[in-house]
Amino acid sequence: MIMEKSKVLIVGGTGYLGKRLVKASLAVGHQTYILHRPEIGLDIEKIQMLFSFKEQGAHLVSGSLDDHQSLVNAVKLVDVVICAISGVHLRSHQILLQLKLVDAIKEAGNVKRFLPSEFGTDPAKMENAMEPGKITFDDKMKVRKAIEEGGIPFTYVSSNCFAGYFVGGLCQPAQILPSKDSVVLFGDGNTPAIYVDEDDIAMYTIKTVDDPRTLNKTLYIRPSKNILSQRQVVETWEKLIGKELHKSSNSKEEFLAIIKGLSYAEQVGLIHYYHVFYEGCLANFEIGNEGVEATQLYPEINYISVEEYLKRYL
Ligand SMILES: NC(=O)c1ccc[n+]([C@@H]2O[C@H](COP(=O)([O-])OP(=O)(O)OC[C@H]3O[C@@H](n4cnc5c(N)ncnc54)[C@H](OP(=O)(O)O)[C@@H]3O)[C@@H](O)[C@H]2O)c1
Protein backbone atom coordinates (compact mmCIF):
# COMPACT_ATOMS: atom_id res chain seq x y z
CA MET A 1 0.00 0.00 0.00
CA ILE A 2 1.40 3.41 -0.93
CA MET A 3 1.10 5.81 2.00
CA GLU A 4 -0.13 9.23 1.05
CA LYS A 5 2.35 11.96 1.90
CA SER A 6 1.36 14.30 4.71
CA LYS A 7 0.10 17.76 3.94
CA VAL A 8 2.55 20.28 5.33
CA LEU A 9 1.98 23.86 6.54
CA ILE A 10 5.06 26.05 6.69
CA VAL A 11 4.95 29.12 8.92
CA GLY A 12 7.70 31.61 8.11
CA GLY A 13 7.93 30.32 4.54
CA THR A 14 9.53 33.48 3.17
CA GLY A 15 12.45 33.39 5.58
CA TYR A 16 16.07 32.46 5.10
CA LEU A 17 15.44 28.84 6.07
CA GLY A 18 11.68 28.84 5.50
CA LYS A 19 11.91 29.37 1.74
CA ARG A 20 14.22 26.36 1.52
CA LEU A 21 11.75 24.26 3.53
CA VAL A 22 9.02 25.20 1.05
CA LYS A 23 11.22 24.19 -1.90
CA ALA A 24 12.18 20.88 -0.28
CA SER A 25 8.58 20.09 0.66
CA LEU A 26 7.43 20.71 -2.92
CA ALA A 27 10.36 18.72 -4.31
CA VAL A 28 9.51 15.70 -2.15
CA GLY A 29 5.90 15.89 -3.30
CA HIS A 30 4.06 17.00 -0.17
CA GLN A 31 0.99 19.14 -0.61
CA THR A 32 2.57 22.29 0.74
CA TYR A 33 0.69 25.14 2.43
CA ILE A 34 2.36 28.41 3.36
CA LEU A 35 0.99 30.86 5.91
CA HIS A 36 0.54 34.23 4.24
CA ARG A 37 0.41 36.83 6.97
CA PRO A 38 -1.45 40.08 6.20
CA GLU A 39 1.27 41.85 8.23
CA ILE A 40 3.77 41.42 5.39
CA GLY A 41 1.74 44.16 3.68
CA LEU A 42 3.66 45.77 0.86
CA ASP A 43 6.82 43.72 1.22
CA ILE A 44 7.13 43.12 -2.51
CA GLU A 45 9.96 40.60 -2.21
CA LYS A 46 7.94 38.38 0.12
CA ILE A 47 4.75 38.72 -1.93
CA GLN A 48 6.57 37.77 -5.12
CA MET A 49 8.23 34.85 -3.40
CA LEU A 50 4.89 33.59 -2.09
CA PHE A 51 3.29 33.80 -5.52
CA SER A 52 6.23 32.11 -7.18
CA PHE A 53 5.76 29.25 -4.69
CA LYS A 54 2.08 29.21 -5.63
CA GLU A 55 3.05 28.84 -9.28
CA GLN A 56 5.17 25.86 -8.26
CA GLY A 57 2.15 24.21 -6.64
CA ALA A 58 2.07 25.54 -3.07
CA HIS A 59 -1.18 26.71 -1.48
CA LEU A 60 -1.16 30.11 0.20
CA VAL A 61 -3.26 30.29 3.36
CA SER A 62 -4.18 33.63 4.83
CA GLY A 63 -3.59 33.83 8.58
CA SER A 64 -1.94 35.81 11.32
CA LEU A 65 -0.22 34.85 14.55
CA ASP A 66 -2.41 37.58 16.08
CA ASP A 67 -5.63 35.98 14.84
CA HIS A 68 -6.18 32.71 16.68
CA GLN A 69 -9.11 31.50 14.57
CA SER A 70 -7.20 32.08 11.32
CA LEU A 71 -4.35 29.96 12.67
CA VAL A 72 -6.72 27.18 13.76
CA ASN A 73 -8.29 27.22 10.27
CA ALA A 74 -4.86 27.03 8.62
CA VAL A 75 -3.66 24.21 10.85
CA LYS A 76 -6.85 22.20 10.18
CA LEU A 77 -5.92 21.99 6.49
CA VAL A 78 -2.79 19.92 7.09
CA ASP A 79 -1.21 16.99 8.91
CA VAL A 80 2.15 18.49 9.79
CA VAL A 81 3.18 22.03 10.77
CA ILE A 82 6.75 23.28 10.39
CA CYS A 83 7.66 26.66 11.81
CA ALA A 84 10.72 28.59 10.66
CA ILE A 85 9.97 31.86 12.40
CA SER A 86 12.94 34.15 12.98
CA GLY A 87 15.31 33.47 15.85
CA VAL A 88 18.50 35.44 15.24
CA HIS A 89 18.63 38.58 17.35
CA LEU A 90 20.63 40.54 14.78
CA ARG A 91 17.78 39.95 12.26
CA SER A 92 14.69 39.37 14.38
CA HIS A 93 13.84 37.07 17.28
CA GLN A 94 10.20 35.95 17.44
CA ILE A 95 10.55 32.46 18.89
CA LEU A 96 7.92 32.94 21.61
CA LEU A 97 5.25 33.90 19.07
CA GLN A 98 5.16 30.18 18.39
CA LEU A 99 3.23 29.74 21.65
CA LYS A 100 0.25 31.12 19.71
CA LEU A 101 0.77 28.49 17.06
CA VAL A 102 0.97 25.79 19.73
CA ASP A 103 -2.40 26.99 21.11
CA ALA A 104 -3.92 26.79 17.64
CA ILE A 105 -2.51 23.29 17.06
CA LYS A 106 -3.92 22.16 20.40
CA GLU A 107 -7.35 23.50 19.56
CA ALA A 108 -7.37 22.13 16.01
CA GLY A 109 -6.49 18.69 17.36
CA ASN A 110 -5.64 17.13 13.98
CA VAL A 111 -1.90 17.74 13.68
CA LYS A 112 0.20 14.57 13.53
CA ARG A 113 3.45 16.40 14.09
CA PHE A 114 4.88 19.86 14.80
CA LEU A 115 8.43 20.93 14.03
CA PRO A 116 9.13 24.20 15.86
CA SER A 117 11.68 26.78 14.80
CA GLU A 118 14.89 25.35 16.26
CA PHE A 119 17.46 24.53 13.56
CA GLY A 120 20.63 25.15 15.54
CA THR A 121 22.27 24.11 18.79
CA ASP A 122 20.13 21.69 20.81
CA PRO A 123 18.62 24.01 23.46
CA ALA A 124 18.14 21.07 25.83
CA LYS A 125 21.94 20.87 26.14
CA MET A 126 22.34 24.59 26.89
CA GLU A 127 20.83 25.15 30.31
CA ASN A 128 24.20 26.45 31.55
CA ALA A 129 24.71 28.82 28.61
CA MET A 130 26.01 32.30 29.33
CA GLU A 131 23.89 35.44 29.38
CA PRO A 132 22.69 37.09 27.27
CA GLY A 133 23.03 34.33 24.64
CA LYS A 134 21.01 31.98 26.86
CA ILE A 135 17.76 33.71 25.86
CA THR A 136 17.64 31.88 22.53
CA PHE A 137 17.86 28.48 24.18
CA ASP A 138 15.48 29.43 27.01
CA ASP A 139 12.84 30.64 24.57
CA LYS A 140 13.17 27.53 22.41
CA MET A 141 12.79 25.38 25.57
CA LYS A 142 9.62 27.31 26.55
CA VAL A 143 8.15 26.37 23.19
CA ARG A 144 9.19 22.72 23.69
CA LYS A 145 7.53 22.71 27.12
CA ALA A 146 4.26 24.01 25.66
CA ILE A 147 4.38 21.41 22.87
CA GLU A 148 5.01 18.52 25.23
CA GLU A 149 2.50 19.70 27.86
CA GLY A 150 -0.06 20.05 25.07
CA GLY A 151 0.54 16.44 24.02
CA ILE A 152 1.52 17.50 20.51
CA PRO A 153 3.70 15.00 18.61
CA PHE A 154 6.96 16.65 17.55
CA THR A 155 10.33 16.45 15.88
CA TYR A 156 13.06 18.89 16.93
CA VAL A 157 15.75 19.58 14.35
CA SER A 158 19.23 20.35 15.67
CA SER A 159 20.97 21.38 12.48
CA ASN A 160 24.16 22.85 13.95
CA CYS A 161 25.88 25.72 12.07
CA PHE A 162 24.25 27.10 8.93
CA ALA A 163 27.02 26.92 6.32
CA GLY A 164 26.24 30.35 4.89
CA TYR A 165 26.74 32.03 8.24
CA PHE A 166 29.74 30.01 9.38
CA VAL A 167 31.67 28.39 6.51
CA GLY A 168 31.56 31.44 4.25
CA GLY A 169 33.39 33.62 6.76
CA LEU A 170 35.76 30.86 7.94
CA CYS A 171 33.75 30.80 11.20
CA GLN A 172 34.49 34.43 12.01
CA PRO A 173 31.60 36.48 13.40
CA ALA A 174 30.27 39.25 11.14
CA GLN A 175 32.05 37.79 8.11
CA ILE A 176 30.29 35.81 5.43
CA LEU A 177 32.99 35.76 2.76
CA PRO A 178 36.33 33.97 3.11
CA SER A 179 39.38 36.20 3.19
CA LYS A 180 42.36 35.36 0.98
CA ASP A 181 44.73 37.12 3.39
CA SER A 182 44.06 36.56 7.08
CA VAL A 183 41.87 34.92 9.66
CA VAL A 184 41.29 35.27 13.40
CA LEU A 185 41.05 31.94 15.20
CA PHE A 186 39.05 31.14 18.32
CA GLY A 187 41.89 30.18 20.67
CA ASP A 188 43.93 27.39 19.08
CA GLY A 189 41.15 26.90 16.50
CA ASN A 190 41.01 23.18 17.22
CA THR A 191 37.52 22.76 18.72
CA PRO A 192 35.28 20.70 16.43
CA ALA A 193 32.01 22.17 15.21
CA ILE A 194 29.45 20.96 12.65
CA TYR A 195 28.39 22.78 9.46
CA VAL A 196 25.38 22.04 7.25
CA ASP A 197 24.31 23.61 3.97
CA GLU A 198 20.93 25.27 4.46
CA ASP A 199 19.29 23.45 1.53
CA ASP A 200 20.46 20.16 3.04
CA ILE A 201 18.97 21.17 6.41
CA ALA A 202 15.66 21.78 4.67
CA MET A 203 15.76 18.42 2.88
CA TYR A 204 16.65 16.43 6.01
CA THR A 205 13.85 18.25 7.85
CA ILE A 206 11.26 17.41 5.20
CA LYS A 207 12.41 13.77 5.16
CA THR A 208 11.40 13.44 8.83
CA VAL A 209 7.79 14.46 8.23
CA ASP A 210 6.38 10.98 7.61
CA ASP A 211 9.17 9.00 9.24
CA PRO A 212 8.13 7.15 12.41
CA ARG A 213 11.80 6.91 13.44
CA THR A 214 11.86 10.66 14.08
CA LEU A 215 8.56 10.94 15.95
CA ASN A 216 9.02 12.64 19.33
CA LYS A 217 12.79 12.71 18.76
CA THR A 218 15.49 15.26 18.13
CA LEU A 219 17.02 14.96 14.68
CA TYR A 220 20.71 15.85 14.89
CA ILE A 221 22.32 16.64 11.52
CA ARG A 222 25.95 15.57 11.75
CA PRO A 223 27.47 15.00 8.28
CA SER A 224 30.75 13.25 9.10
CA LYS A 225 32.79 15.18 6.50
CA ASN A 226 31.54 18.44 8.02
CA ILE A 227 32.60 17.88 11.62
CA LEU A 228 35.62 20.13 11.53
CA SER A 229 37.48 22.60 13.69
CA GLN A 230 37.81 26.20 12.56
CA ARG A 231 41.44 25.47 11.72
CA GLN A 232 40.36 22.60 9.44
CA VAL A 233 37.82 24.85 7.70
CA VAL A 234 40.61 27.39 7.14
CA GLU A 235 42.99 24.69 5.86
CA THR A 236 40.33 23.49 3.42
CA TRP A 237 40.10 27.03 2.05
CA GLU A 238 43.87 27.42 1.94
CA LYS A 239 44.13 24.25 -0.15
CA LEU A 240 41.51 25.58 -2.56
CA ILE A 241 43.24 28.94 -3.04
CA GLY A 242 46.77 27.50 -2.87
CA LYS A 243 47.87 30.00 -0.24
CA GLU A 244 48.33 30.10 3.53
CA LEU A 245 46.43 32.78 5.43
CA HIS A 246 48.00 34.92 8.12
CA LYS A 247 46.60 33.69 11.44
CA SER A 248 46.04 35.49 14.71
CA SER A 249 43.84 34.40 17.57
CA ASN A 250 41.72 35.52 20.50
CA SER A 251 41.92 33.67 23.79
CA LYS A 252 38.62 32.94 25.55
CA GLU A 253 39.22 35.87 27.88
CA GLU A 254 40.02 38.27 25.03
CA PHE A 255 36.90 37.18 23.15
CA LEU A 256 34.66 37.70 26.19
CA ALA A 257 36.22 41.12 26.77
CA ILE A 258 35.50 42.12 23.14
CA ILE A 259 31.86 41.05 23.53
CA LYS A 260 31.30 43.22 26.59
CA GLY A 261 31.31 46.48 24.63
CA LEU A 262 28.85 45.35 21.96
CA SER A 263 25.09 45.79 21.52
CA TYR A 264 22.68 43.33 23.15
CA ALA A 265 21.87 41.60 19.83
CA GLU A 266 25.58 41.24 18.98
CA GLN A 267 26.32 39.85 22.44
CA VAL A 268 23.58 37.22 22.09
CA GLY A 269 25.06 36.06 18.77
CA LEU A 270 28.66 36.07 19.94
CA ILE A 271 27.90 34.07 23.08
CA HIS A 272 26.64 31.38 20.70
CA TYR A 273 29.99 31.49 18.88
CA TYR A 274 31.70 31.20 22.27
CA HIS A 275 29.83 28.02 23.18
CA VAL A 276 30.42 26.51 19.74
CA PHE A 277 34.08 27.40 19.13
CA TYR A 278 35.63 27.54 22.61
CA GLU A 279 33.48 24.94 24.38
CA GLY A 280 32.55 22.63 21.51
CA CYS A 281 28.86 22.42 22.47
CA LEU A 282 27.80 20.94 19.11
CA ALA A 283 30.00 17.88 18.99
CA ASN A 284 30.94 17.19 22.62
CA PHE A 285 28.13 14.73 23.34
CA GLU A 286 26.89 11.38 22.08
CA ILE A 287 23.37 11.24 20.72
CA GLY A 288 21.20 9.46 23.29
CA ASN A 289 17.86 7.65 23.06
CA GLU A 290 16.04 10.95 22.65
CA GLY A 291 17.78 11.57 19.33
CA VAL A 292 18.56 10.20 15.88
CA GLU A 293 21.19 11.24 13.34
CA ALA A 294 20.09 12.51 9.95
CA THR A 295 22.84 11.26 7.63
CA GLN A 296 22.41 7.75 9.04
CA LEU A 297 18.64 7.83 8.55
CA TYR A 298 18.83 9.32 5.04
CA PRO A 299 22.09 8.15 3.41
CA GLU A 300 20.51 8.80 0.01
CA ILE A 301 20.94 12.55 0.52
CA ASN A 302 24.20 13.58 -1.04
CA TYR A 303 25.04 16.39 1.34
CA ILE A 304 27.29 19.33 0.49
CA SER A 305 30.71 19.08 2.13
CA VAL A 306 32.51 22.09 3.54
CA GLU A 307 35.04 21.83 0.70
CA GLU A 308 32.31 21.86 -1.95
CA TYR A 309 30.61 24.73 -0.16
CA LEU A 310 33.79 26.81 -0.16
CA LYS A 311 34.37 26.28 -3.88
CA ARG A 312 31.57 28.76 -4.62
CA TYR A 313 33.77 31.57 -3.31
CA LEU A 314 36.72 30.88 -5.64
N1 LIG B 1 22.14 27.25 13.18
C1 LIG B 1 22.36 28.41 12.63
O1 LIG B 1 23.48 28.71 12.23
C2 LIG B 1 21.20 29.34 12.43
C3 LIG B 1 21.38 30.53 11.71
C4 LIG B 1 20.28 31.33 11.49
C5 LIG B 1 19.03 30.97 12.01
N2 LIG B 1 18.90 29.82 12.72
C6 LIG B 1 17.57 29.42 13.24
O2 LIG B 1 16.73 29.14 12.13
C7 LIG B 1 15.37 29.53 12.43
C8 LIG B 1 14.85 30.42 11.30
O3 LIG B 1 15.64 31.59 11.23
P1 LIG B 1 15.77 32.47 9.90
O4 LIG B 1 17.04 33.24 10.02
O5 LIG B 1 15.54 31.59 8.73
O6 LIG B 1 14.55 33.46 10.09
P2 LIG B 1 14.25 34.83 9.29
O7 LIG B 1 14.61 34.68 7.87
O8 LIG B 1 14.85 35.97 10.04
O9 LIG B 1 12.67 34.96 9.48
C9 LIG B 1 11.84 33.89 9.14
C10 LIG B 1 10.42 34.30 9.07
O10 LIG B 1 9.89 34.62 10.35
C11 LIG B 1 8.66 35.26 10.13
N3 LIG B 1 8.52 36.41 11.05
C12 LIG B 1 9.44 37.35 11.34
N4 LIG B 1 8.91 38.25 12.20
C13 LIG B 1 7.64 37.83 12.46
C14 LIG B 1 6.59 38.32 13.26
N5 LIG B 1 6.72 39.43 13.99
N6 LIG B 1 5.43 37.65 13.27
C15 LIG B 1 5.28 36.53 12.56
N7 LIG B 1 6.24 36.02 11.76
C16 LIG B 1 7.41 36.67 11.72
C17 LIG B 1 8.64 35.77 8.70
O11 LIG B 1 7.82 34.87 7.94
P3 LIG B 1 6.64 35.30 6.98
O12 LIG B 1 6.78 36.73 6.68
O13 LIG B 1 6.78 34.39 5.80
O14 LIG B 1 5.38 35.00 7.72
C18 LIG B 1 10.09 35.55 8.28
O15 LIG B 1 10.27 35.40 6.91
C19 LIG B 1 15.41 30.18 13.81
O16 LIG B 1 14.99 29.27 14.79
C20 LIG B 1 16.87 30.53 14.02
O17 LIG B 1 17.27 30.51 15.38
C21 LIG B 1 19.95 29.00 12.93
Short mmCIF file of N, CA and C and ligand atoms in Angstrom, two decimals, residues 11-18 35 37 40 46 50 65 84-88 91-92 94-95 97 117-121 136 140 159-162 165-166, ligand 1:
data_model
loop_
_atom_site.label_atom_id
_atom_site.label_comp_id
_atom_site.label_asym_id
_atom_site.label_seq_id
_atom_site.Cartn_x
_atom_site.Cartn_y
_atom_site.Cartn_z
N VAL A 11 5.13 27.78 8.35
CA VAL A 11 4.95 29.12 8.92
C VAL A 11 6.33 29.78 8.87
N GLY A 12 6.39 30.98 8.30
CA GLY A 12 7.70 31.61 8.11
C GLY A 12 8.33 31.17 6.79
N GLY A 13 7.47 30.89 5.81
CA GLY A 13 7.93 30.32 4.54
C GLY A 13 8.70 31.28 3.64
N THR A 14 8.75 32.55 4.00
CA THR A 14 9.53 33.48 3.17
C THR A 14 10.91 33.72 3.76
N GLY A 15 11.20 33.08 4.88
CA GLY A 15 12.45 33.39 5.58
C GLY A 15 13.66 32.72 4.97
N TYR A 16 14.79 32.99 5.59
CA TYR A 16 16.07 32.46 5.10
C TYR A 16 16.04 30.93 5.04
N LEU A 17 15.58 30.30 6.10
CA LEU A 17 15.44 28.84 6.07
C LEU A 17 14.08 28.43 5.52
N GLY A 18 13.04 29.21 5.87
CA GLY A 18 11.68 28.84 5.50
C GLY A 18 11.48 28.64 4.01
N LEU A 35 1.77 29.80 5.26
CA LEU A 35 0.99 30.86 5.91
C LEU A 35 1.37 32.20 5.29
N ARG A 37 0.86 35.92 5.92
CA ARG A 37 0.41 36.83 6.97
C ARG A 37 0.05 38.18 6.37
N ILE A 40 2.64 41.17 6.30
CA ILE A 40 3.77 41.42 5.39
C ILE A 40 3.46 42.55 4.42
N LYS A 46 8.63 39.52 -0.48
CA LYS A 46 7.94 38.38 0.12
C LYS A 46 6.71 38.00 -0.70
N LEU A 50 6.07 34.42 -2.38
CA LEU A 50 4.89 33.59 -2.09
C LEU A 50 4.18 33.18 -3.37
N LEU A 65 -0.50 35.35 13.20
CA LEU A 65 -0.22 34.85 14.55
C LEU A 65 -1.03 35.63 15.58
N ALA A 84 9.34 28.10 10.86
CA ALA A 84 10.72 28.59 10.66
C ALA A 84 10.77 30.08 10.98
N ILE A 85 10.01 30.45 12.02
CA ILE A 85 9.97 31.86 12.40
C ILE A 85 11.36 32.31 12.86
N SER A 86 11.59 33.62 12.75
CA SER A 86 12.94 34.15 12.98
C SER A 86 13.42 33.92 14.42
N GLY A 87 14.74 33.73 14.53
CA GLY A 87 15.31 33.47 15.85
C GLY A 87 16.76 33.89 15.95
N VAL A 88 17.13 34.91 15.16
CA VAL A 88 18.50 35.44 15.24
C VAL A 88 18.37 36.90 15.65
N ARG A 91 18.81 39.76 13.29
CA ARG A 91 17.78 39.95 12.26
C ARG A 91 16.46 40.23 12.95
N SER A 92 15.98 39.27 13.69
CA SER A 92 14.69 39.37 14.38
C SER A 92 14.55 38.10 15.21
N GLN A 94 11.65 36.03 17.17
CA GLN A 94 10.20 35.95 17.44
C GLN A 94 9.82 34.56 17.93
N ILE A 95 10.76 33.87 18.52
CA ILE A 95 10.55 32.46 18.89
C ILE A 95 9.29 32.26 19.75
N LEU A 97 6.53 33.79 19.79
CA LEU A 97 5.25 33.90 19.07
C LEU A 97 4.70 32.52 18.73
N SER A 117 10.50 26.10 15.33
CA SER A 117 11.68 26.78 14.80
C SER A 117 12.85 26.58 15.77
N GLU A 118 13.70 25.62 15.43
CA GLU A 118 14.89 25.35 16.26
C GLU A 118 16.11 25.51 15.37
N PHE A 119 16.48 24.44 14.64
CA PHE A 119 17.46 24.53 13.56
C PHE A 119 18.81 25.12 13.99
N GLY A 120 19.31 24.67 15.12
CA GLY A 120 20.63 25.15 15.54
C GLY A 120 21.20 24.23 16.58
N THR A 121 21.78 24.84 17.63
CA THR A 121 22.27 24.11 18.79
C THR A 121 21.07 23.50 19.52
N THR A 136 18.08 32.65 23.70
CA THR A 136 17.64 31.88 22.53
C THR A 136 17.25 30.47 22.94
N LYS A 140 13.47 28.75 23.16
CA LYS A 140 13.17 27.53 22.41
C LYS A 140 12.69 26.42 23.37
N SER A 159 20.27 21.41 13.78
CA SER A 159 20.97 21.38 12.48
C SER A 159 22.39 21.94 12.56
N ASN A 160 22.80 22.32 13.76
CA ASN A 160 24.16 22.85 13.95
C ASN A 160 24.38 24.13 13.17
N CYS A 161 25.60 24.40 12.66
CA CYS A 161 25.88 25.72 12.07
C CYS A 161 25.39 25.81 10.63
N PHE A 162 24.60 26.84 10.32
CA PHE A 162 24.25 27.10 8.93
C PHE A 162 25.56 27.40 8.17
N TYR A 165 26.31 31.14 7.16
CA TYR A 165 26.74 32.03 8.24
C TYR A 165 28.16 31.70 8.70
N PHE A 166 28.51 30.40 8.71
CA PHE A 166 29.74 30.01 9.38
C PHE A 166 30.88 29.64 8.42
N1 LIG B 1 22.14 27.25 13.18
C1 LIG B 1 22.36 28.41 12.63
O1 LIG B 1 23.48 28.71 12.23
C2 LIG B 1 21.20 29.34 12.43
C3 LIG B 1 21.38 30.53 11.71
C4 LIG B 1 20.28 31.33 11.49
C5 LIG B 1 19.03 30.97 12.01
N2 LIG B 1 18.90 29.82 12.72
C6 LIG B 1 17.57 29.42 13.24
O2 LIG B 1 16.73 29.14 12.13
C7 LIG B 1 15.37 29.53 12.43
C8 LIG B 1 14.85 30.42 11.30
O3 LIG B 1 15.64 31.59 11.23
P1 LIG B 1 15.77 32.47 9.90
O4 LIG B 1 17.04 33.24 10.02
O5 LIG B 1 15.54 31.59 8.73
O6 LIG B 1 14.55 33.46 10.09
P2 LIG B 1 14.25 34.83 9.29
O7 LIG B 1 14.61 34.68 7.87
O8 LIG B 1 14.85 35.97 10.04
O9 LIG B 1 12.67 34.96 9.48
C9 LIG B 1 11.84 33.89 9.14
C10 LIG B 1 10.42 34.30 9.07
O10 LIG B 1 9.89 34.62 10.35
C11 LIG B 1 8.66 35.26 10.13
N3 LIG B 1 8.52 36.41 11.05
C12 LIG B 1 9.44 37.35 11.34
N4 LIG B 1 8.91 38.25 12.20
C13 LIG B 1 7.64 37.83 12.46
C14 LIG B 1 6.59 38.32 13.26
N5 LIG B 1 6.72 39.43 13.99
N6 LIG B 1 5.43 37.65 13.27
C15 LIG B 1 5.28 36.53 12.56
N7 LIG B 1 6.24 36.02 11.76
C16 LIG B 1 7.41 36.67 11.72
C17 LIG B 1 8.64 35.77 8.70
O11 LIG B 1 7.82 34.87 7.94
P3 LIG B 1 6.64 35.30 6.98
O12 LIG B 1 6.78 36.73 6.68
O13 LIG B 1 6.78 34.39 5.80
O14 LIG B 1 5.38 35.00 7.72
C18 LIG B 1 10.09 35.55 8.28
O15 LIG B 1 10.27 35.40 6.91
C19 LIG B 1 15.41 30.18 13.81
O16 LIG B 1 14.99 29.27 14.79
C20 LIG B 1 16.87 30.53 14.02
O17 LIG B 1 17.27 30.51 15.38
C21 LIG B 1 19.95 29.00 12.93
#
